[in-house]
Structure formats: structure tokens, C-alpha cells
PDB file of C-alpha atoms in Angstrom:
ATOM      1  CA  MET I   1       0.000   0.000   0.000  1.00  0.00           C
ATOM      2  CA  GLN I   2       1.079   3.555  -0.719  1.00  0.00           C
ATOM      3  CA  ARG I   3      -0.102   6.636   1.221  1.00  0.00           C
ATOM      4  CA  LEU I   4      -0.527   9.408  -1.337  1.00  0.00           C
ATOM      5  CA  PHE I   5      -1.460  13.060  -1.676  1.00  0.00           C
ATOM      6  CA  VAL I   6      -1.287  15.732  -4.373  1.00  0.00           C
ATOM      7  CA  GLY I   7       0.241  19.162  -3.794  1.00  0.00           C
ATOM      8  CA  PHE I   8       2.805  21.773  -4.710  1.00  0.00           C
ATOM      9  CA  ARG I   9       5.854  23.144  -2.933  1.00  0.00           C
ATOM     10  CA  PRO I  10       6.654  26.804  -2.500  1.00  0.00           C
ATOM     11  CA  PRO I  11      10.116  27.798  -3.757  1.00  0.00           C
ATOM     12  CA  LEU I  12      13.123  27.787  -1.420  1.00  0.00           C
ATOM     13  CA  MET I  13      12.978  31.516  -0.631  1.00  0.00           C
ATOM     14  CA  VAL I  14       9.353  31.196   0.490  1.00  0.00           C
ATOM     15  CA  ARG I  15      10.100  28.096   2.556  1.00  0.00           C
ATOM     16  CA  GLU I  16      13.018  29.905   4.228  1.00  0.00           C
ATOM     17  CA  ALA I  17      10.730  32.822   5.118  1.00  0.00           C
ATOM     18  CA  LEU I  18       8.200  30.376   6.561  1.00  0.00           C
ATOM     19  CA  ARG I  19      10.891  28.618   8.589  1.00  0.00           C
ATOM     20  CA  ARG I  20      11.836  31.964  10.179  1.00  0.00           C
ATOM     21  CA  THR I  21       8.343  32.106  11.719  1.00  0.00           C
ATOM     22  CA  MET I  22       8.725  28.732  13.386  1.00  0.00           C
ATOM     23  CA  GLY I  23       9.179  28.686  17.128  1.00  0.00           C
ATOM     24  CA  GLY I  24       7.532  30.101  20.187  1.00  0.00           C
ATOM     25  CA  ILE I  25       4.863  27.479  20.833  1.00  0.00           C
ATOM     26  CA  PRO I  26       6.037  25.061  23.520  1.00  0.00           C
ATOM     27  CA  GLY I  27       5.644  21.428  22.465  1.00  0.00           C
ATOM     28  CA  ALA I  28       4.740  22.210  18.832  1.00  0.00           C
ATOM     29  CA  ARG I  29       6.231  19.866  16.226  1.00  0.00           C
ATOM     30  CA  TRP I  30       7.488  22.294  13.587  1.00  0.00           C
ATOM     31  CA  GLN I  31       7.667  21.027  10.014  1.00  0.00           C
ATOM     32  CA  SER I  32      11.011  20.498   8.299  1.00  0.00           C
ATOM     33  CA  ASP I  33      11.787  22.146   4.975  1.00  0.00           C
ATOM     34  CA  ASP I  34      11.007  18.858   3.185  1.00  0.00           C
ATOM     35  CA  GLN I  35       7.513  18.850   4.695  1.00  0.00           C
ATOM     36  CA  LEU I  36       6.452  22.357   3.599  1.00  0.00           C
ATOM     37  CA  HIS I  37       3.847  22.120   0.839  1.00  0.00           C
ATOM     38  CA  VAL I  38       0.312  23.068  -0.153  1.00  0.00           C
ATOM     39  CA  THR I  39      -1.947  20.016  -0.309  1.00  0.00           C
ATOM     40  CA  LEU I  40      -4.311  19.973  -3.261  1.00  0.00           C
ATOM     41  CA  ARG I  41      -5.905  16.626  -2.368  1.00  0.00           C
ATOM     42  CA  PHE I  42      -5.185  14.000   0.269  1.00  0.00           C
ATOM     43  CA  ILE I  43      -5.723  10.532  -1.184  1.00  0.00           C
ATOM     44  CA  GLY I  44      -4.692   8.120   1.558  1.00  0.00           C
ATOM     45  CA  GLU I  45      -3.593   4.514   1.306  1.00  0.00           C
ATOM     46  CA  VAL I  46      -4.031   2.787  -2.034  1.00  0.00           C
ATOM     47  CA  ALA I  47      -2.821  -0.399  -3.686  1.00  0.00           C
ATOM     48  CA  PRO I  48       0.032  -0.078  -6.222  1.00  0.00           C
ATOM     49  CA  HIS I  49      -2.269  -0.643  -9.228  1.00  0.00           C
ATOM     50  CA  VAL I  50      -4.538   2.175  -8.005  1.00  0.00           C
ATOM     51  CA  ALA I  51      -1.479   4.416  -7.581  1.00  0.00           C
ATOM     52  CA  ASP I  52      -0.717   3.786 -11.269  1.00  0.00           C
ATOM     53  CA  ASP I  53      -4.281   4.784 -12.211  1.00  0.00           C
ATOM     54  CA  ILE I  54      -3.942   7.932 -10.083  1.00  0.00           C
ATOM     55  CA  ALA I  55      -0.704   8.886 -11.820  1.00  0.00           C
ATOM     56  CA  LEU I  56      -2.341   8.504 -15.248  1.00  0.00           C
ATOM     57  CA  ALA I  57      -5.449  10.457 -14.213  1.00  0.00           C
ATOM     58  CA  LEU I  58      -3.347  13.341 -12.896  1.00  0.00           C
ATOM     59  CA  ALA I  59      -1.292  13.418 -16.114  1.00  0.00           C
ATOM     60  CA  ALA I  60      -4.474  14.198 -18.063  1.00  0.00           C
ATOM     61  CA  ILE I  61      -5.186  17.415 -16.096  1.00  0.00           C
ATOM     62  CA  ARG I  62      -4.839  20.630 -18.067  1.00  0.00           C
ATOM     63  CA  PHE I  63      -4.582  23.805 -15.997  1.00  0.00           C
ATOM     64  CA  PRO I  64      -2.685  27.059 -16.562  1.00  0.00           C
ATOM     65  CA  PRO I  65       0.212  28.164 -14.343  1.00  0.00           C
ATOM     66  CA  PHE I  66      -0.772  30.710 -11.687  1.00  0.00           C
ATOM     67  CA  GLU I  67       0.683  32.856  -8.921  1.00  0.00           C
ATOM     68  CA  VAL I  68      -0.044  32.783  -5.213  1.00  0.00           C
ATOM     69  CA  ALA I  69       1.398  34.480  -2.166  1.00  0.00           C
ATOM     70  CA  VAL I  70       1.650  33.442   1.466  1.00  0.00           C
ATOM     71  CA  GLU I  71      -0.548  35.701   3.587  1.00  0.00           C
ATOM     72  CA  GLY I  72      -1.672  35.447   7.178  1.00  0.00           C
ATOM     73  CA  VAL I  73      -1.711  32.561   9.604  1.00  0.00           C
ATOM     74  CA  GLY I  74      -4.338  30.440  11.288  1.00  0.00           C
ATOM     75  CA  ALA I  75      -4.995  27.306  13.274  1.00  0.00           C
ATOM     76  CA  PHE I  76      -7.054  24.168  12.847  1.00  0.00           C
ATOM     77  CA  ASP I  77      -8.981  22.850  15.820  1.00  0.00           C
ATOM     78  CA  LYS I  78     -10.276  19.393  16.490  1.00  0.00           C
ATOM     79  CA  ARG I  79     -12.845  19.030  19.255  1.00  0.00           C
ATOM     80  CA  GLY I  80     -11.930  22.440  20.664  1.00  0.00           C
ATOM     81  CA  ARG I  81      -8.161  21.839  20.755  1.00  0.00           C
ATOM     82  CA  THR I  82      -5.665  23.294  18.290  1.00  0.00           C
ATOM     83  CA  ASN I  83      -3.973  20.526  16.306  1.00  0.00           C
ATOM     84  CA  ALA I  84      -2.062  22.575  13.688  1.00  0.00           C
ATOM     85  CA  VAL I  85      -0.949  26.104  12.821  1.00  0.00           C
ATOM     86  CA  TRP I  86      -0.624  27.189   9.222  1.00  0.00           C
ATOM     87  CA  ALA I  87       0.187  29.996   6.776  1.00  0.00           C
ATOM     88  CA  GLY I  88      -2.497  30.983   4.279  1.00  0.00           C
ATOM     89  CA  ILE I  89      -2.346  31.056   0.483  1.00  0.00           C
ATOM     90  CA  ARG I  90      -3.844  34.016  -1.408  1.00  0.00           C
ATOM     91  CA  PRO I  91      -5.556  34.445  -3.718  1.00  0.00           C
ATOM     92  CA  ARG I  92      -7.361  31.155  -3.184  1.00  0.00           C
ATOM     93  CA  ASP I  93      -9.248  30.935  -6.480  1.00  0.00           C
ATOM     94  CA  ALA I  94      -6.646  29.235  -8.690  1.00  0.00           C
ATOM     95  CA  ALA I  95      -5.507  26.734  -6.040  1.00  0.00           C
ATOM     96  CA  THR I  96      -9.141  25.919  -5.272  1.00  0.00           C
ATOM     97  CA  ALA I  97      -9.924  25.428  -8.970  1.00  0.00           C
ATOM     98  CA  LEU I  98      -6.896  23.130  -9.361  1.00  0.00           C
ATOM     99  CA  HIS I  99      -8.011  21.217  -6.238  1.00  0.00           C
ATOM    100  CA  LYS I 100     -11.403  20.671  -7.913  1.00  0.00           C
ATOM    101  CA  LYS I 101      -9.759  19.451 -11.136  1.00  0.00           C
ATOM    102  CA  VAL I 102      -7.613  16.994  -9.180  1.00  0.00           C
ATOM    103  CA  ASP I 103     -10.643  15.793  -7.200  1.00  0.00           C
ATOM    104  CA  GLN I 104     -12.697  15.307 -10.385  1.00  0.00           C
ATOM    105  CA  ALA I 105      -9.880  13.328 -12.032  1.00  0.00           C
ATOM    106  CA  LEU I 106      -9.669  11.029  -9.016  1.00  0.00           C
ATOM    107  CA  VAL I 107     -13.445  10.552  -8.833  1.00  0.00           C
ATOM    108  CA  ARG I 108     -13.417   9.487 -12.508  1.00  0.00           C
ATOM    109  CA  ILE I 109     -11.146   6.553 -11.629  1.00  0.00           C
ATOM    110  CA  GLY I 110     -13.335   5.481  -8.708  1.00  0.00           C
ATOM    111  CA  LEU I 111     -11.981   7.308  -5.667  1.00  0.00           C
ATOM    112  CA  ALA I 112     -14.425   9.029  -3.334  1.00  0.00           C
ATOM    113  CA  SER I 113     -14.793  12.783  -3.701  1.00  0.00           C
ATOM    114  CA  GLU I 114     -13.211  15.097  -1.154  1.00  0.00           C
ATOM    115  CA  HIS I 115     -16.009  16.251   1.143  1.00  0.00           C
ATOM    116  CA  ARG I 116     -14.105  18.607   3.435  1.00  0.00           C
ATOM    117  CA  ALA I 117     -14.024  22.306   2.617  1.00  0.00           C
ATOM    118  CA  TYR I 118     -10.780  23.202   0.862  1.00  0.00           C
ATOM    119  CA  LEU I 119      -8.537  25.900   2.344  1.00  0.00           C
ATOM    120  CA  PRO I 120      -5.152  26.272   0.623  1.00  0.00           C
ATOM    121  CA  HIS I 121      -2.436  26.572   3.270  1.00  0.00           C
ATOM    122  CA  VAL I 122       1.028  25.450   4.332  1.00  0.00           C
ATOM    123  CA  THR I 123       1.020  23.538   7.621  1.00  0.00           C
ATOM    124  CA  LEU I 124       3.816  24.913   9.800  1.00  0.00           C
ATOM    125  CA  ALA I 125       3.412  22.888  13.004  1.00  0.00           C
ATOM    126  CA  ARG I 126       1.439  19.988  14.393  1.00  0.00           C
ATOM    127  CA  MET I 127       0.198  20.320  17.939  1.00  0.00           C
ATOM    128  CA  GLY I 128       0.015  17.333  20.255  1.00  0.00           C
ATOM    129  CA  GLY I 129      -1.815  17.244  23.558  1.00  0.00           C
ATOM    130  CA  SER I 130       1.172  18.695  25.415  1.00  0.00           C
ATOM    131  CA  ALA I 131       1.632  21.699  23.094  1.00  0.00           C
ATOM    132  CA  GLY I 132       1.090  25.167  24.452  1.00  0.00           C
ATOM    133  CA  ALA I 133      -1.582  27.551  23.228  1.00  0.00           C
ATOM    134  CA  PRO I 134      -0.764  29.188  19.870  1.00  0.00           C
ATOM    135  CA  ASP I 135      -2.534  32.495  20.641  1.00  0.00           C
ATOM    136  CA  ARG I 136       0.623  34.581  21.052  1.00  0.00           C
ATOM    137  CA  TRP I 137       2.253  33.071  17.940  1.00  0.00           C
ATOM    138  CA  LEU I 138      -0.920  33.694  15.896  1.00  0.00           C
ATOM    139  CA  ALA I 139      -1.016  37.338  17.036  1.00  0.00           C
ATOM    140  CA  ASP I 140       2.709  37.860  16.378  1.00  0.00           C
ATOM    141  CA  HIS I 141       2.469  36.487  12.815  1.00  0.00           C
ATOM    142  CA  ALA I 142      -1.015  37.673  11.820  1.00  0.00           C
ATOM    143  CA  GLY I 143       0.481  40.089   9.294  1.00  0.00           C
ATOM    144  CA  LEU I 144       2.672  37.473   7.599  1.00  0.00           C
ATOM    145  CA  ALA I 145       3.068  38.406   3.926  1.00  0.00           C
ATOM    146  CA  ILE I 146       5.526  36.704   1.566  1.00  0.00           C
ATOM    147  CA  PRO I 147       5.657  37.892  -2.074  1.00  0.00           C
ATOM    148  CA  ALA I 148       3.859  35.961  -4.803  1.00  0.00           C
ATOM    149  CA  PHE I 149       5.474  33.031  -6.522  1.00  0.00           C
ATOM    150  CA  PRO I 150       4.553  31.105  -9.665  1.00  0.00           C
ATOM    151  CA  VAL I 151       3.022  27.642  -9.479  1.00  0.00           C
ATOM    152  CA  THR I 152       4.162  25.917 -12.651  1.00  0.00           C
ATOM    153  CA  HIS I 153       3.603  22.286 -11.684  1.00  0.00           C
ATOM    154  CA  PHE I 154       2.059  20.026  -9.068  1.00  0.00           C
ATOM    155  CA  LEU I 155       3.301  16.791  -7.573  1.00  0.00           C
ATOM    156  CA  LEU I 156       2.076  13.367  -6.525  1.00  0.00           C
ATOM    157  CA  PHE I 157       3.647  12.646  -3.147  1.00  0.00           C
ATOM    158  CA  GLU I 158       4.094   9.456  -1.210  1.00  0.00           C
ATOM    159  CA  SER I 159       3.869   9.976   2.546  1.00  0.00           C
ATOM    160  CA  ARG I 160       5.633   7.651   4.962  1.00  0.00           C
ATOM    161  CA  LEU I 161       4.777   7.834   8.645  1.00  0.00           C
ATOM    162  CA  GLY I 162       7.623   7.399  11.121  1.00  0.00           C
ATOM    163  CA  SER I 163       8.570   8.114  14.704  1.00  0.00           C
ATOM    164  CA  GLU I 164       9.785  11.614  13.723  1.00  0.00           C
ATOM    165  CA  GLY I 165       6.576  12.387  11.822  1.00  0.00           C
ATOM    166  CA  ALA I 166       5.805  12.049   8.145  1.00  0.00           C
ATOM    167  CA  SER I 167       8.345  12.154   5.336  1.00  0.00           C
ATOM    168  CA  TYR I 168       7.272  13.048   1.821  1.00  0.00           C
ATOM    169  CA  ASP I 169       8.714  11.942  -1.498  1.00  0.00           C
ATOM    170  CA  ALA I 170       7.560  13.414  -4.801  1.00  0.00           C
ATOM    171  CA  ILE I 171       6.983  10.431  -7.078  1.00  0.00           C
ATOM    172  CA  GLU I 172       5.466  12.217 -10.108  1.00  0.00           C
ATOM    173  CA  ARG I 173       5.619  15.796 -11.430  1.00  0.00           C
ATOM    174  CA  TYR I 174       2.913  17.366 -13.625  1.00  0.00           C
ATOM    175  CA  ALA I 175       3.508  20.592 -15.541  1.00  0.00           C
ATOM    176  CA  LEU I 176       0.758  23.195 -15.597  1.00  0.00           C
ATOM    177  CA  THR I 177       0.109  24.234 -19.185  1.00  0.00           C
ATOM    178  CA  GLY I 178      -2.564  25.998 -21.124  1.00  0.00           C
TER     179      GLY I 178
END
């Protein structure tokens, strides 16, 4: 079985700027440079033959390159407890439209549609039960603004879970054209 997702990575300069914001929340598990990405669609665990079908379906997507910027920060909560802090992606329209294209391509090969609302973001830290409150960090970085960058391709990633968290390997690259 392979654990897969689709996304794109900000360029090095953007990732370095994001890494400079990391720190100041006790117990937070800050992401490494290799983990910084924008998820377009989480797929989950699939058999190798399904992974091949996914790769072919994604190769058929036609979508023009676009620009986005990193703007603002936020947090995700689960049952009233913060479980992640993130940096936002603006404008959202193009990333959201590409997310829909990816989702439609995967539905056509038999995968279930994504039912969660889509919010393009870069996860910066995961928060376990022992992590401190992120309120101060969120206030300190509320005005985060990193200049726009072009998105010229997206990637199919394999995610491997380990004791140090997840590691991600790009296994396919798809150019945005048209």
C-alpha cells in the first residue's frame, strides 16, 4: 500500500521565510523544509495498481500556471483543541480550482470525492496534547506576507509515517500548461 497526496511546494525563498516564523509554541512539532507544501488533495492509502491509475489520471489534467502568495496565519482545531498552525495562500481561487480538477480526475477513476471544505495553506506545526496555546504566535504572525510566486507544476507525493513524523517523497511531477 502507498499513502498518497497531491500538492505543490513553495520555492526555497518562500520556505526559508516560513521557517523563520517557526518557534515560540512550547511542544509544537514544527515542520522540516522537506515537509512544507500546499496540499491539493489528500488521497490516503491505495494499492500499487490504483497508484498507477492515479498517476495517469493526474497526467491528463490541463490547468494554466498561476501565482499565489503566502498571507496570514491560522490554526485548525479538532474538538476544541488546536492541532495545527498554518500559513495561508492568497488568492485562493486558482488553487481551489486546481483542487477541484484533481478531485474530479480522481473521482473518474473510482476514488471518493473530497467532502471537506478546501482551504489552501502550508502547515507549519502539528500540535500534540502537550503543546502550548498558539494564541501569542498567531497574534505575532497575523500580518505574515511573503511575495507571490509562480506555481508551474504540481506533484504526486508518497507519505511515509515514522517516529519523527511524516516524510514526503515526490513520485510524479505534472507541468501546468494551457
